[in-house]
Amino acid sequence: MTQQGSFQKVRVRYAPSPTGYLHVGGARTALYNFLYARKNHGDFILRVEDTDEARSSMESLRMVIDDMQWLGLTWEEGPNPKTLEDIGDFGPYKQSARQKIYQAVAQELLQKGLAYYCFLTDAEIEQQKAAVTAEGGQHHLQSPYENWSLAQAQEKLKAGDKAVVRFKTKNLKKDYVLHDLIRGEVRFPSDMVGDFVLLRSDGMPVYNFCCVVDDHLMQISHVLRAEEHLSNTLRQLMIYEAMSWVTPQFGHVSLVLDDDRQKLSKRKGATSCNQFRDEGYLPEAILNFIALLGWSHPEEKEVLSLKEMMDSFSTDRLHSSGAVFDRVKLKWVNAQHLRAKNETDLWQLVEPFLVKNQVAFFSSPQWQNQALRIFKPYMETLVDAVELFKTLDDKHFQIQAESKEVYDWPSSPAVLKAWKDVLEASVDSEITEEGFLKLQDEVKTKSGTKGKFLFMPMRVAVIGKPHGTELKTIIPLMTKKALVNRAEIALAKVNGQWN
Ligand code: GLU
């Protein structure tokens, strides 16, 4: 019998295989474990599952760690985020550095006769498979080495033959029952699997083996992980039982699906955290959004801070149905977090995007705060700031094609001329909102226009297009000199040929 856990302390882990960027699905698994640890005053451990040498890399580990840092998911044990050196009493935390530990456990299973050296070659295994398939049966490997004594196998190894270590499933005729925190009771008949590999012939352990050894030795109390690992759990339960180890509590979280209910795909847009970061999403919005893909707040709140999630997280509100990654909703959630920020904090986040896109801005905090106060309602992501701030940067000023209709109105040249004249005549180097409204009245009188025939040509002369931010709010952010320049450009265009 496997014993399902009672542990002194909540200890959970996120165990990425470092083979690329942190995917939002992985980030969600990390988040649930993090929240569970925080809610229960437990430990959150980052364990690096890097035994697949061909696919794992230090660069990938660095990327995963940077993304977790960006999200604010901090861990008590695991690689130090700066140096990548291990911190904690249960290390090493990189599986590649734990080979001796796996070897020792494999030896114990071999000694007890619960595992065996198997010398079947790939070709022999393929032959067996082909024969069974031809008969229409379900293939479970039959190894002639299953009942060899350890001494006999060791002789053969000494002679230079290669062997994997296989777990013996023959005598385990029963159902294994998992009490999954999310899915309830899951039954696995033992014959779903045949004798499976623990160590490859080069001594490298396989995932199912190192995962169990590490979860046990690291005293992991709860394993919250992706649904795709549910089928691995049978093999893992068998190993726990063979070693007489207490199993953690398992919870398998639902898949993250695209709106066509297929697995989340890059073709539909960003799927990794760094892409969302580059697209101007805030870490708190990503956390909020991914938390709700498979979990709900007790009061069904939609906009949540990390603190609120930490205070209210429980596994009984995790649900088992696949969660749809609604990109429109993510944007909405991002806008809520973005608009809740004060201007000073928001500027810190916006500035790098402006710099990257070569958009000039004034260094005065008053100017920056005022600009953000005006633009915030129009921003859903930080990237949106780029186009908005471009309207204030002279080098990006140009009359847009959509202004042509306004230019064709017979009254427009007079409006533009009057606007330029009143600007030049104004004594202030900066124009306040009230100052602008006065100037606008003067233009109205001088040009004899009103309504859209007045506002639209003026807007073209300020922002290069007839629709957009209200002039009275944006004009105080611009110098008189810049406004005169733009008015001249607009006037030159209206007097010349529109092309
Ligand atoms: N390395 C596995 C993965 O990245 C972890 C599985 C587990 O949490 O047990 O999917």
Short mmCIF file of N, CA, C and O and ligand atoms in Angstrom, two decimals, residues 13 15-17 49 207 211 225 228-229, ligand 1:
data_model
loop_
_atom_site.label_atom_id
_atom_site.label_comp_id
_atom_site.label_asym_id
_atom_site.label_seq_id
_atom_site.Cartn_x
_atom_site.Cartn_y
_atom_site.Cartn_z
N ARG A 13 6.98 22.34 -4.47
CA ARG A 13 8.07 22.67 -5.40
C ARG A 13 7.52 22.96 -6.77
O ARG A 13 6.46 22.49 -7.17
N ALA A 15 9.11 22.36 -10.52
CA ALA A 15 10.24 21.56 -11.00
C ALA A 15 10.37 21.65 -12.52
O ALA A 15 10.09 20.70 -13.23
N PRO A 16 10.78 22.82 -13.01
CA PRO A 16 10.86 22.95 -14.48
C PRO A 16 12.02 22.17 -15.09
O PRO A 16 13.04 21.98 -14.44
N SER A 17 11.80 21.72 -16.30
CA SER A 17 12.90 21.21 -17.10
C SER A 17 13.39 22.42 -17.91
O SER A 17 12.62 22.96 -18.70
N GLU A 49 14.95 20.22 -13.15
CA GLU A 49 14.92 18.86 -13.69
C GLU A 49 15.68 18.84 -15.02
O GLU A 49 15.10 18.93 -16.10
N TYR A 207 12.78 10.67 -15.68
CA TYR A 207 11.98 11.62 -14.91
C TYR A 207 11.20 10.98 -13.76
O TYR A 207 11.27 11.43 -12.62
N CYS A 211 12.06 12.15 -9.95
CA CYS A 211 11.00 12.96 -9.37
C CYS A 211 10.58 12.39 -8.00
O CYS A 211 10.48 13.12 -7.02
N ARG A 225 0.79 19.97 -10.04
CA ARG A 225 1.46 20.00 -11.33
C ARG A 225 0.45 19.80 -12.45
O ARG A 225 -0.73 19.57 -12.20
N GLU A 228 -0.90 16.81 -17.55
CA GLU A 228 -0.20 15.87 -18.42
C GLU A 228 0.66 14.87 -17.63
O GLU A 228 1.07 13.85 -18.16
N HIS A 229 0.89 15.16 -16.35
CA HIS A 229 1.68 14.23 -15.54
C HIS A 229 0.82 13.21 -14.79
O HIS A 229 1.37 12.35 -14.09
N1 GLU B 1 9.97 18.57 -15.04
C1 GLU B 1 8.58 18.31 -15.13
C2 GLU B 1 7.96 19.33 -16.06
O1 GLU B 1 8.61 20.31 -16.39
C3 GLU B 1 7.96 18.42 -13.76
C4 GLU B 1 6.92 17.44 -13.47
C5 GLU B 1 6.51 17.42 -12.02
O2 GLU B 1 6.19 18.49 -11.50
O3 GLU B 1 6.52 16.34 -11.43
O4 GLU B 1 6.87 19.17 -16.53
#
